[in-house]
Tab-separated table of C-alpha atoms and ligand atoms in Angstrom:
chain	number	residue	atom	x	y	z
A	1	UNK	CA	0.008	0.007	-0.023
A	2	UNK	CA	1.043	3.585	-0.660
A	3	UNK	CA	2.652	5.359	2.227
A	4	UNK	CA	0.355	7.933	3.985
A	5	UNK	CA	1.260	10.747	6.432
A	6	UNK	CA	-0.632	13.117	8.629
A	7	UNK	CA	-0.357	15.288	11.658
A	8	UNK	CA	-2.288	13.303	14.356
A	9	UNK	CA	-2.398	15.824	17.149
A	10	UNK	CA	-5.053	18.489	17.286
A	11	UNK	CA	-4.499	21.629	15.121
A	12	UNK	CA	-2.751	24.286	17.082
A	13	UNK	CA	0.069	24.724	19.399
A	14	UNK	CA	0.967	22.079	22.004
A	15	UNK	CA	3.876	20.702	24.012
A	16	UNK	CA	4.289	17.733	21.706
A	17	UNK	CA	3.102	17.176	18.081
A	18	UNK	CA	2.740	13.691	16.511
A	19	UNK	CA	3.301	13.072	12.769
A	20	UNK	CA	2.172	9.656	11.817
A	21	UNK	CA	3.272	7.568	8.817
A	22	UNK	CA	2.065	4.231	7.476
A	23	UNK	CA	2.831	2.078	4.475
A	24	UNK	CA	5.356	0.045	2.480
A	25	UNK	CA	7.944	2.792	2.266
A	26	UNK	CA	7.493	4.246	5.622
A	27	UNK	CA	10.970	3.269	6.938
A	28	UNK	CA	12.742	4.281	3.663
A	29	UNK	CA	11.132	7.717	3.807
A	30	UNK	CA	12.101	8.091	7.488
A	31	UNK	CA	15.658	7.006	6.621
A	32	UNK	CA	15.965	9.970	4.359
A	33	UNK	CA	14.706	12.609	6.754
A	34	UNK	CA	15.637	11.289	10.197
A	35	UNK	CA	19.154	11.167	11.611
A	36	UNK	CA	18.980	8.948	14.774
A	37	UNK	CA	21.722	9.217	17.389
A	38	UNK	CA	21.640	5.462	17.645
A	39	UNK	CA	22.110	3.777	14.288
A	40	UNK	CA	21.116	0.286	15.307
A	41	UNK	CA	18.672	-1.572	13.144
A	42	UNK	CA	14.956	-0.859	13.397
A	43	UNK	CA	13.008	-2.883	15.979
A	44	UNK	CA	9.265	-2.769	16.706
A	45	UNK	CA	8.002	-0.850	19.659
A	46	UNK	CA	11.377	0.952	20.008
A	47	UNK	CA	11.919	4.702	20.209
A	48	UNK	CA	14.813	6.391	18.771
A	49	UNK	CA	16.090	9.916	19.567
A	50	UNK	CA	17.499	12.152	16.672
A	51	UNK	CA	16.935	15.044	14.254
A	52	UNK	CA	14.616	15.567	11.365
A	53	UNK	CA	16.511	17.168	8.468
A	54	UNK	CA	15.310	19.543	5.775
A	55	UNK	CA	16.685	17.460	2.919
A	56	UNK	CA	17.099	20.241	0.450
A	57	UNK	CA	18.791	22.765	2.675
A	58	UNK	CA	20.404	20.110	4.775
A	59	UNK	CA	19.488	21.862	7.983
A	60	UNK	CA	17.911	20.577	11.189
A	61	UNK	CA	14.222	21.074	11.514
A	62	UNK	CA	13.660	19.624	15.034
A	63	UNK	CA	14.825	17.399	17.681
A	64	UNK	CA	12.472	14.295	17.775
A	65	UNK	CA	11.676	10.983	19.177
A	66	UNK	CA	10.517	8.382	16.644
A	67	UNK	CA	8.582	5.255	17.609
A	68	UNK	CA	8.690	2.306	15.256
A	69	UNK	CA	5.967	-0.321	14.571
A	70	UNK	CA	6.965	-3.130	12.353
A	71	UNK	CA	4.264	-4.825	10.198
A	72	UNK	CA	2.076	-6.589	11.112
A	73	UNK	CA	2.079	-5.440	14.704
A	74	UNK	CA	0.881	-1.850	14.256
A	75	UNK	CA	-2.357	0.167	14.160
A	76	UNK	CA	-2.701	-0.318	10.410
A	77	UNK	CA	-0.836	-3.578	10.341
A	78	UNK	CA	1.612	-1.920	7.944
A	79	UNK	CA	5.065	-0.545	8.733
A	80	UNK	CA	4.420	2.572	10.801
A	81	UNK	CA	6.193	5.204	12.656
A	82	UNK	CA	5.222	8.144	14.817
A	83	UNK	CA	7.360	11.255	14.976
A	84	UNK	CA	7.100	12.990	18.291
A	85	UNK	CA	8.220	16.565	17.600
A	86	UNK	CA	7.849	19.783	19.360
A	87	UNK	CA	4.224	20.839	19.027
A	88	UNK	CA	4.623	24.097	16.985
A	89	UNK	CA	2.599	24.598	13.817
A	90	UNK	CA	5.639	25.460	11.729
A	91	UNK	CA	7.792	22.641	12.955
A	92	UNK	CA	5.116	20.063	12.474
A	93	UNK	CA	4.132	21.287	8.963
A	94	UNK	CA	7.918	21.227	8.006
A	95	UNK	CA	8.203	17.662	9.044
A	96	UNK	CA	5.063	16.711	7.274
A	97	UNK	CA	6.394	18.406	4.172
A	98	UNK	CA	9.576	16.470	4.378
A	99	UNK	CA	7.574	13.235	4.455
A	100	UNK	CA	5.524	14.384	1.430
A	101	UNK	CA	8.572	15.422	-0.507
A	102	UNK	CA	10.330	12.109	0.023
A	103	UNK	CA	7.409	9.934	-1.317
A	104	UNK	CA	4.486	9.798	1.233
A	105	UNK	CA	1.073	11.083	0.350
A	106	UNK	CA	-1.258	13.098	2.663
A	107	UNK	CA	-3.650	10.743	4.464
A	108	UNK	CA	-7.386	11.377	4.186
A	109	UNK	CA	-9.404	11.649	7.370
A	110	UNK	CA	-9.702	8.330	9.147
A	111	UNK	CA	-7.340	6.639	6.567
A	112	UNK	CA	-5.180	4.957	9.264
A	113	UNK	CA	-8.267	3.353	10.854
A	114	UNK	CA	-9.679	2.532	7.405
A	115	UNK	CA	-6.482	0.633	6.632
A	116	UNK	CA	-6.717	-1.161	9.969
A	117	UNK	CA	-10.163	-2.206	8.834
A	118	UNK	CA	-9.315	-3.069	5.282
A	119	UNK	CA	-6.303	-5.034	6.426
A	120	UNK	CA	-8.495	-7.070	8.754
A	121	UNK	CA	-7.202	-5.965	12.131
A	122	UNK	CA	-10.538	-4.672	13.266
A	123	UNK	CA	-14.018	-4.932	11.924
A	124	UNK	CA	-16.210	-2.051	10.822
A	125	UNK	CA	-18.044	-1.734	14.126
A	126	UNK	CA	-14.767	-1.465	15.884
A	127	UNK	CA	-13.540	1.231	13.450
A	128	UNK	CA	-16.726	3.117	14.055
A	129	UNK	CA	-16.066	2.843	17.813
A	130	UNK	CA	-12.663	4.609	17.376
A	131	UNK	CA	-14.480	7.798	16.299
A	132	UNK	CA	-16.964	7.369	19.210
A	133	UNK	CA	-14.202	7.033	21.778
A	134	UNK	CA	-12.687	10.193	20.468
A	135	UNK	CA	-15.969	12.141	20.367
A	136	UNK	CA	-17.372	10.690	23.658
A	137	UNK	CA	-19.017	13.533	25.723
A	138	UNK	CA	-19.681	11.563	28.923
A	139	UNK	CA	-18.069	8.722	30.933
A	140	UNK	CA	-20.828	6.187	30.023
A	141	UNK	CA	-20.429	7.042	26.285
A	142	UNK	CA	-16.651	6.646	26.485
A	143	UNK	CA	-17.053	3.387	28.293
A	144	UNK	CA	-19.619	2.010	25.875
A	145	UNK	CA	-17.478	3.027	22.878
A	146	UNK	CA	-14.347	1.370	24.400
A	147	UNK	CA	-16.368	-1.832	24.887
A	148	UNK	CA	-17.405	-1.795	21.192
A	149	UNK	CA	-13.851	-1.015	20.249
A	150	UNK	CA	-12.652	-4.044	22.063
A	151	UNK	CA	-14.993	-6.120	19.947
A	152	UNK	CA	-17.927	-6.873	22.185
A	153	UNK	CA	-20.520	-6.042	19.569
A	154	UNK	CA	-18.643	-7.811	16.888
A	155	UNK	CA	-18.472	-10.948	19.005
A	156	UNK	CA	-22.239	-10.770	19.663
A	157	UNK	CA	-22.970	-10.338	15.958
A	158	UNK	CA	-20.676	-13.037	14.941
A	159	UNK	CA	-22.248	-15.467	17.346
A	160	UNK	CA	-25.593	-14.694	15.869
A	161	UNK	CA	-24.237	-15.082	12.318
A	162	UNK	CA	-22.807	-18.531	13.328
A	163	UNK	CA	-26.222	-19.585	14.419
A	164	UNK	CA	-27.838	-18.523	11.129
A	165	UNK	CA	-25.059	-20.246	9.230
A	166	UNK	CA	-25.888	-23.457	11.226
A	167	UNK	CA	-29.576	-23.125	10.185
A	168	UNK	CA	-28.548	-22.687	6.517
A	169	UNK	CA	-26.327	-25.701	6.681
A	170	UNK	CA	-29.257	-27.819	8.012
A	171	UNK	CA	-31.526	-26.515	5.352
A	172	UNK	CA	-29.025	-27.102	2.546
A	173	UNK	CA	-28.284	-30.670	3.836
A	174	UNK	CA	-31.934	-31.552	3.796
A	175	UNK	CA	-32.091	-30.243	0.195
A	176	UNK	CA	-29.066	-32.180	-0.873
A	177	UNK	CA	-29.830	-35.395	1.004
A	178	UNK	CA	-33.552	-35.545	1.440
A	179	UNK	CA	-33.259	-39.291	2.214
A	180	UNK	CA	-31.580	-38.528	5.548
A	181	UNK	CA	-34.108	-36.176	6.790
A	182	UNK	CA	-37.766	-35.492	7.078
A	183	UNK	CA	-38.728	-31.979	6.039
A	184	UNK	CA	-40.948	-31.447	9.219
A	185	UNK	CA	-37.902	-32.136	11.463
A	186	UNK	CA	-35.806	-29.661	9.681
A	187	UNK	CA	-38.649	-27.106	9.748
A	188	UNK	CA	-39.171	-27.581	13.361
A	189	UNK	CA	-35.458	-27.218	14.242
A	190	UNK	CA	-35.117	-24.241	11.934
A	191	UNK	CA	-38.099	-22.419	13.592
A	192	UNK	CA	-36.620	-22.990	16.930
A	193	UNK	CA	-33.246	-21.699	16.013
A	194	UNK	CA	-34.707	-18.786	14.181
A	195	UNK	CA	-36.747	-17.833	17.348
A	196	UNK	CA	-33.577	-17.958	19.381
A	197	UNK	CA	-31.823	-15.557	16.977
A	198	UNK	CA	-34.767	-13.276	16.895
A	199	UNK	CA	-34.736	-13.062	20.547
A	200	UNK	CA	-31.044	-12.111	20.546
A	201	UNK	CA	-31.601	-9.553	17.744
A	202	UNK	CA	-34.644	-8.013	19.367
A	203	UNK	CA	-32.724	-7.514	22.643
A	204	UNK	CA	-30.038	-5.682	20.792
A	205	UNK	CA	-32.581	-3.617	18.918
A	206	UNK	CA	-34.315	-2.714	22.109
A	207	UNK	CA	-30.893	-1.593	23.665
A	208	UNK	CA	-30.921	1.285	21.118
A	209	UNK	CA	-33.216	3.242	23.289
A	210	UNK	CA	-30.565	3.282	25.983
A	211	UNK	CA	-27.771	3.477	23.427
A	212	UNK	CA	-29.288	6.778	22.121
A	213	UNK	CA	-29.249	8.246	25.530
A	214	UNK	CA	-25.691	7.115	26.013
A	215	UNK	CA	-24.624	8.760	22.797
A	216	UNK	CA	-26.834	11.753	22.589
A	217	UNK	CA	-27.755	12.318	26.184
A	218	UNK	CA	-31.260	12.657	27.617
A	219	UNK	CA	-32.868	15.301	25.473
A	220	UNK	CA	-34.360	17.491	28.191
A	221	UNK	CA	-36.625	20.429	27.658
A	222	UNK	CA	-37.038	22.975	30.442
A	223	UNK	CA	-40.338	24.614	29.983
A	224	UNK	CA	-42.214	27.179	31.938
A	225	UNK	CA	-43.878	30.618	31.730
A	226	UNK	CA	-41.720	33.690	31.713
A	227	UNK	CA	-40.020	34.280	35.111
A	228	UNK	CA	-40.732	30.776	36.383
A	229	UNK	CA	-36.899	30.343	36.586
A	230	UNK	CA	-35.973	28.384	33.409
A	231	UNK	CA	-32.798	30.278	32.792
A	232	UNK	CA	-31.839	30.211	36.443
A	233	UNK	CA	-32.240	26.515	36.572
A	234	UNK	CA	-30.289	26.057	33.369
A	235	UNK	CA	-27.439	28.178	34.821
A	236	UNK	CA	-27.500	26.315	38.125
A	237	UNK	CA	-27.195	23.040	36.375
A	238	UNK	CA	-24.381	24.246	34.114
A	239	UNK	CA	-22.591	25.761	37.040
A	240	UNK	CA	-22.250	22.400	38.700
A	241	UNK	CA	-18.678	21.875	39.660
A	242	UNK	CA	-18.370	18.584	37.929
A	243	UNK	CA	-20.395	19.454	34.900
A	244	UNK	CA	-18.823	19.001	31.517
A	245	UNK	CA	-20.346	21.405	29.143
A	246	UNK	CA	-20.102	20.820	25.419
A	247	UNK	CA	-21.117	23.273	22.728
A	248	UNK	CA	-23.740	21.871	20.370
A	249	UNK	CA	-23.869	23.035	16.735
A	250	UNK	CA	-27.011	24.445	15.418
A	251	UNK	CA	-28.011	26.383	18.574
A	252	UNK	CA	-30.596	28.924	17.460
A	253	UNK	CA	-31.405	32.255	18.910
A	254	UNK	CA	-34.684	30.933	20.209
A	255	UNK	CA	-33.395	27.986	22.083
A	256	UNK	CA	-30.151	27.152	23.810
A	257	UNK	CA	-28.759	23.574	23.761
A	258	UNK	CA	-26.081	22.394	25.981
A	259	UNK	CA	-24.667	18.942	26.599
A	260	UNK	CA	-23.729	18.352	30.176
A	261	UNK	CA	-22.854	15.341	32.284
A	262	UNK	CA	-23.822	15.594	35.957
A	263	UNK	CA	-23.364	12.642	38.428
A	264	UNK	CA	-22.968	10.372	35.460
A	265	UNK	CA	-26.217	11.504	33.812
A	266	UNK	CA	-25.698	12.739	30.267
A	267	UNK	CA	-28.153	15.563	29.614
A	268	UNK	CA	-28.790	17.531	26.365
A	269	UNK	CA	-30.519	20.537	27.819
A	270	UNK	CA	-32.836	22.634	25.833
A	271	UNK	CA	-33.820	26.092	27.319
A	272	UNK	CA	-36.902	26.858	25.252
A	273	UNK	CA	-38.296	30.168	24.550
A	274	UNK	CA	-41.136	30.849	27.123
A	275	UNK	CA	-44.514	29.409	26.413
A	276	UNK	CA	-46.758	32.532	26.150
A	277	UNK	CA	-48.933	34.486	23.911
A	278	UNK	CA	-46.852	35.530	20.975
A	279	UNK	CA	-46.508	39.274	20.633
A	280	UNK	CA	-45.049	39.288	17.139
A	281	UNK	CA	-44.118	36.939	14.299
A	282	UNK	CA	-40.512	36.244	15.323
A	283	UNK	CA	-41.564	35.274	18.808
A	284	UNK	CA	-44.285	33.147	17.421
A	285	UNK	CA	-41.760	31.162	15.449
A	286	UNK	CA	-39.745	30.773	18.617
A	287	UNK	CA	-42.645	29.411	20.539
A	288	UNK	CA	-43.568	26.990	17.724
A	289	UNK	CA	-40.081	25.821	17.714
A	290	UNK	CA	-40.243	25.244	21.519
A	291	UNK	CA	-43.348	23.170	21.146
A	292	UNK	CA	-41.490	21.146	18.517
A	293	UNK	CA	-38.575	20.589	20.901
A	294	UNK	CA	-40.966	19.556	23.596
A	295	UNK	CA	-42.507	17.021	21.254
A	296	UNK	CA	-39.141	15.483	20.514
A	297	UNK	CA	-37.575	15.517	23.985
A	298	UNK	CA	-37.080	12.504	26.137
A	299	UNK	CA	-37.738	14.410	29.269
A	300	UNK	CA	-39.601	17.566	30.216
A	301	UNK	CA	-38.743	19.623	33.252
A	302	UNK	CA	-41.818	21.771	33.753
A	303	UNK	CA	-40.876	24.597	36.079
A	304	UNK	CA	-43.383	26.746	38.021
A	305	UNK	CA	-43.034	29.737	40.145
A	306	UNK	CA	-44.393	28.337	43.449
A	307	UNK	CA	-45.199	31.761	44.897
A	308	UNK	CA	-47.791	32.473	42.132
A	309	UNK	CA	-51.151	31.016	41.534
A	310	UNK	CA	-51.464	28.869	38.359
A	311	UNK	CA	-52.222	30.828	35.252
A	312	UNK	CA	-53.868	29.710	32.076
A	313	UNK	CA	-50.462	29.170	30.477
A	314	UNK	CA	-49.384	27.022	33.449
A	315	UNK	CA	-52.527	24.791	33.038
A	316	UNK	CA	-51.659	24.430	29.344
A	317	UNK	CA	-48.171	23.290	30.317
A	318	UNK	CA	-49.648	20.735	32.768
A	319	UNK	CA	-51.825	19.545	29.886
A	320	UNK	CA	-48.869	19.321	27.639
A	321	UNK	CA	-46.955	17.018	29.839
A	322	UNK	CA	-49.717	14.754	30.740
A	323	UNK	CA	-48.531	11.776	28.670
A	324	UNK	CA	-44.985	12.626	28.746
A	325	UNK	CA	-41.918	11.653	30.698
A	326	UNK	CA	-41.854	14.733	32.928
A	327	UNK	CA	-40.809	16.130	36.250
A	328	UNK	CA	-42.600	19.044	37.844
A	329	UNK	CA	-40.390	21.524	39.528
A	330	UNK	CA	-41.760	24.035	42.010
A	331	UNK	CA	-39.192	26.846	41.990
A	332	UNK	CA	-38.413	29.643	44.437
A	333	UNK	CA	-39.030	27.656	47.593
A	334	UNK	CA	-36.571	30.073	49.313
A	335	UNK	CA	-39.385	32.659	49.325
A	336	UNK	CA	-41.420	30.482	51.719
A	337	UNK	CA	-44.651	31.216	49.955
A	338	UNK	CA	-45.398	27.871	48.566
A	339	UNK	CA	-48.881	28.273	47.111
A	340	UNK	CA	-48.553	25.424	44.429
A	341	UNK	CA	-47.558	22.542	46.709
A	342	UNK	CA	-51.044	20.966	47.127
A	343	UNK	CA	-52.668	22.127	43.972
A	344	UNK	CA	-54.957	19.470	42.608
A	345	UNK	CA	-53.954	20.317	38.979
A	346	UNK	CA	-50.473	19.513	39.835
A	347	UNK	CA	-51.121	16.390	42.006
A	348	UNK	CA	-53.448	15.017	39.359
A	349	UNK	CA	-50.718	14.832	36.821
A	350	UNK	CA	-49.228	11.950	38.775
A	351	UNK	CA	-45.735	13.314	38.018
A	352	UNK	CA	-43.000	13.623	40.553
A	353	UNK	CA	-42.957	17.068	42.125
A	354	UNK	CA	-39.676	18.498	43.275
A	355	UNK	CA	-39.256	21.730	45.266
A	356	UNK	CA	-36.141	23.769	44.400
A	357	UNK	CA	-34.621	27.099	44.581
A	358	UNK	CA	-32.785	27.729	41.354
A	359	UNK	CA	-31.351	30.879	43.014
A	360	UNK	CA	-30.168	29.406	46.285
A	361	UNK	CA	-29.302	26.063	44.514
A	362	UNK	CA	-31.409	23.896	46.818
A	363	UNK	CA	-33.334	20.716	45.847
A	364	UNK	CA	-31.230	20.371	42.760
A	365	UNK	CA	-29.840	17.001	43.956
A	366	UNK	CA	-33.286	15.614	44.302
A	367	UNK	CA	-33.890	16.550	40.711
A	368	UNK	CA	-30.829	14.652	39.484
A	369	UNK	CA	-31.716	11.693	41.599
A	370	UNK	CA	-35.262	11.595	39.933
A	371	UNK	CA	-33.820	11.934	36.405
A	372	UNK	CA	-31.339	9.037	37.315
A	373	UNK	CA	-34.259	6.907	38.487
A	374	UNK	CA	-36.461	7.729	35.424
A	375	UNK	CA	-33.842	6.681	33.003
A	376	UNK	CA	-32.254	3.904	35.049
A	377	UNK	CA	-28.809	5.368	34.714
A	378	UNK	CA	-27.270	2.865	37.026
A	379	UNK	CA	-28.202	0.082	34.537
A	380	UNK	CA	-26.456	2.029	31.736
A	381	UNK	CA	-23.280	1.922	33.741
A	382	UNK	CA	-23.250	-1.819	34.252
A	383	UNK	CA	-20.349	-3.724	32.738
A	384	UNK	CA	-22.274	-6.469	31.063
A	385	UNK	CA	-24.732	-4.363	29.243
A	386	UNK	CA	-24.366	-4.364	25.388
A	387	UNK	CA	-25.920	-1.258	23.789
A	388	UNK	CA	-26.441	-0.452	20.188
A	389	UNK	CA	-25.496	3.268	19.958
A	390	UNK	CA	-25.261	3.582	16.205
A	391	UNK	CA	-28.287	4.148	13.928
A	392	UNK	CA	-26.644	2.255	11.129
A	393	UNK	CA	-26.214	-0.832	13.262
A	394	UNK	CA	-29.854	-0.475	14.546
A	395	UNK	CA	-31.137	-0.371	10.933
A	396	UNK	CA	-29.250	-3.426	9.982
A	397	UNK	CA	-30.508	-5.335	12.946
A	398	UNK	CA	-34.079	-4.163	12.253
A	399	UNK	CA	-33.753	-5.343	8.623
A	400	UNK	CA	-32.314	-8.645	9.672
A	401	UNK	CA	-35.276	-9.259	12.067
A	402	UNK	CA	-37.683	-8.470	9.174
A	403	UNK	CA	-35.930	-11.084	6.945
A	404	UNK	CA	-35.939	-13.643	9.735
A	405	UNK	CA	-39.589	-13.133	10.504
A	406	UNK	CA	-40.329	-13.585	6.725
A	407	UNK	CA	-38.348	-16.769	6.754
A	408	UNK	CA	-40.290	-18.082	9.688
A	409	UNK	CA	-43.506	-17.287	7.866
A	410	UNK	CA	-42.314	-19.091	4.783
A	411	UNK	CA	-41.719	-22.209	6.865
A	412	UNK	CA	-45.116	-21.890	8.558
A	413	UNK	CA	-46.759	-21.507	5.256
A	414	UNK	CA	-45.112	-24.766	4.172
A	415	UNK	CA	-43.263	-23.145	1.318
A	416	UNK	CA	-40.367	-25.103	-0.342
A	417	UNK	CA	-37.467	-25.107	2.053
A	418	UNK	CA	-34.940	-23.631	-0.428
A	419	UNK	CA	-36.962	-20.385	-0.359
A	420	UNK	CA	-36.302	-20.003	3.412
A	421	UNK	CA	-32.685	-19.992	2.820
A	422	UNK	CA	-32.933	-16.928	0.648
A	423	UNK	CA	-34.323	-14.831	3.438
A	424	UNK	CA	-31.816	-16.187	6.003
A	425	UNK	CA	-29.003	-15.245	3.551
A	426	UNK	CA	-30.448	-11.722	3.408
A	427	UNK	CA	-30.575	-11.567	7.218
A	428	UNK	CA	-27.024	-12.682	7.291
A	429	UNK	CA	-26.025	-10.041	4.881
A	430	UNK	CA	-27.658	-7.301	6.876
A	431	UNK	CA	-25.734	-8.381	9.905
A	432	UNK	CA	-22.558	-8.454	7.763
A	433	UNK	CA	-23.058	-4.625	7.225
A	434	UNK	CA	-22.446	-4.139	10.937
A	435	UNK	CA	-19.209	-5.941	11.045
A	436	UNK	CA	-18.275	-4.711	7.464
A	437	UNK	CA	-17.983	-7.981	5.429
A	438	UNK	CA	-21.000	-7.156	3.277
A	439	UNK	CA	-20.963	-3.386	3.032
A	440	UNK	CA	-20.700	-1.154	-0.071
A	441	UNK	CA	-17.691	1.179	-0.772
A	442	UNK	CA	-20.029	4.142	-0.516
A	443	UNK	CA	-20.968	3.327	3.058
A	444	UNK	CA	-17.291	2.751	4.053
A	445	UNK	CA	-16.436	6.130	2.510
A	446	UNK	CA	-19.236	7.808	4.458
A	447	UNK	CA	-18.155	6.261	7.707
A	448	UNK	CA	-14.515	7.314	7.444
A	449	UNK	CA	-15.289	10.805	6.173
A	450	UNK	CA	-16.370	11.672	9.784
A	451	UNK	CA	-13.040	10.800	11.143
A	452	UNK	CA	-10.383	13.374	12.090
A	453	UNK	CA	-7.229	13.703	10.228
A	454	UNK	CA	-4.298	11.575	11.370
A	455	UNK	CA	-6.633	8.844	12.994
B	1	GDP	P1	-37.213	32.557	32.989
B	1	GDP	O1	-37.910	33.630	32.358
B	1	GDP	O2	-38.204	31.431	33.239
B	1	GDP	O3	-36.054	32.092	32.398
B	1	GDP	O4	-36.859	32.945	34.429
B	1	GDP	P2	-35.451	33.523	35.093
B	1	GDP	O5	-34.547	32.348	35.407
B	1	GDP	O6	-34.973	34.583	34.200
B	1	GDP	O7	-35.947	34.013	36.467
B	1	GDP	C1	-36.922	35.131	36.566
B	1	GDP	C2	-36.708	35.828	37.876
B	1	GDP	O8	-36.854	34.979	38.964
B	1	GDP	C3	-35.228	36.392	38.001
B	1	GDP	O9	-35.336	37.625	38.660
B	1	GDP	C4	-34.567	35.384	38.920
B	1	GDP	O10	-33.607	35.930	39.792
B	1	GDP	C5	-35.756	34.918	39.866
B	1	GDP	N1	-35.557	33.672	40.364
B	1	GDP	C6	-35.354	32.518	39.581
B	1	GDP	N2	-35.293	31.437	40.431
B	1	GDP	C7	-35.453	31.899	41.720
B	1	GDP	C8	-35.429	31.241	43.002
B	1	GDP	O11	-35.270	30.047	43.199
B	1	GDP	N3	-35.735	32.036	44.056
B	1	GDP	C9	-35.921	33.410	43.876
B	1	GDP	N4	-36.165	34.018	45.051
B	1	GDP	N5	-35.911	34.011	42.766
B	1	GDP	C10	-35.720	33.244	41.671
């Protein structure tokens, strides 16, 4: 394979920068630009100290450490090296240029990982996990991604695939050697095995609900009439010492979205524009958008000013959350004028009611605890859980289930046994899309496009 090179560390200035190279000519190119102090032969997993040279001007560019990875024991399985230079933009670019001038080509985003996949060291679901580990916004997401990277999902899918292949073998045998078998026996056995596989697949499919929360956070809309304390609550949550706040693209002027992890709970918070009578067209659009967000959220925190009687808009909010995953928050408890506590309109919603003061930061812990309970956060942190966090994987599983259900129906309808194997083959192919053994070039391209340079 051609030799590729890229700066692997994040753009900008840092203590150390890493330039990574992989391919057949990796060590030859390095030989031209690197003068090691110790001229002993190259060994895998060794680091050499030396200087990178500008080969045209014959002057030193930087003092570096180079680590060697001899094929096949490297990230890509090819010969690889990593040049640890000083983390200056000029220096790193000069080293990169030297590699390019001497025969390497610039790597595309994710090309190192793509090679690891194409060379068979990892499968596609593991390659996708690499980007998930890098992009993880919470501990549980990082943990789930690491698990997928180590091959837990691949193993599960491969076990299921093996079961399907066994069913196919049985069916094919009964077609080839009908004298050894009675069709009913094969059918009965096949249905039993298909049911087992369906159970495994449905469990995986169901795990996507949790997987989505792990990856995207609990989409939480804070709603309430003006001055109920929405912004104050949002700020109190975001002010948490241990909160990790991540910017989310696409934030509009009408709503603020923040990703935050508190006490292990990943939350995607949406502070919606107040629910009220629109005074003008712009505000009206804002309110419509809020309602849309409310519809799409996993959790609604409905906040009320507990010192004020319920208004018509508050009643509308209570109506809106009736059939939703929601928590009612009575704010401003510090003012000791709790007029909403025993209101039948609130009690009748059967939602958990929590008293807080967004200003004095009291009651917030109870709110977190309730969210944690509602979404069973403890379960998500368990070691043995396998979650589907990727929509692509979920769709393949869903399609595979459809095919298997069809094959089961074919058996029950007493159709010829060879027709059944067509659907099972299709189901297998769908699962192969997850691990990458039956996936189109276009999909592979799409997946690796999302990677960073140098990974
Ligand atoms: P929003 O319009 O719903 O976003 O409400 P804000 O968060 O802007 O709060 C409206 C007003 O209520 C502000 O003056 C806040 O300082 C005040 N406020 C918010 N929460 C509390 C609270 O817990 N106690 C008291 N006493 N005042 C609060």
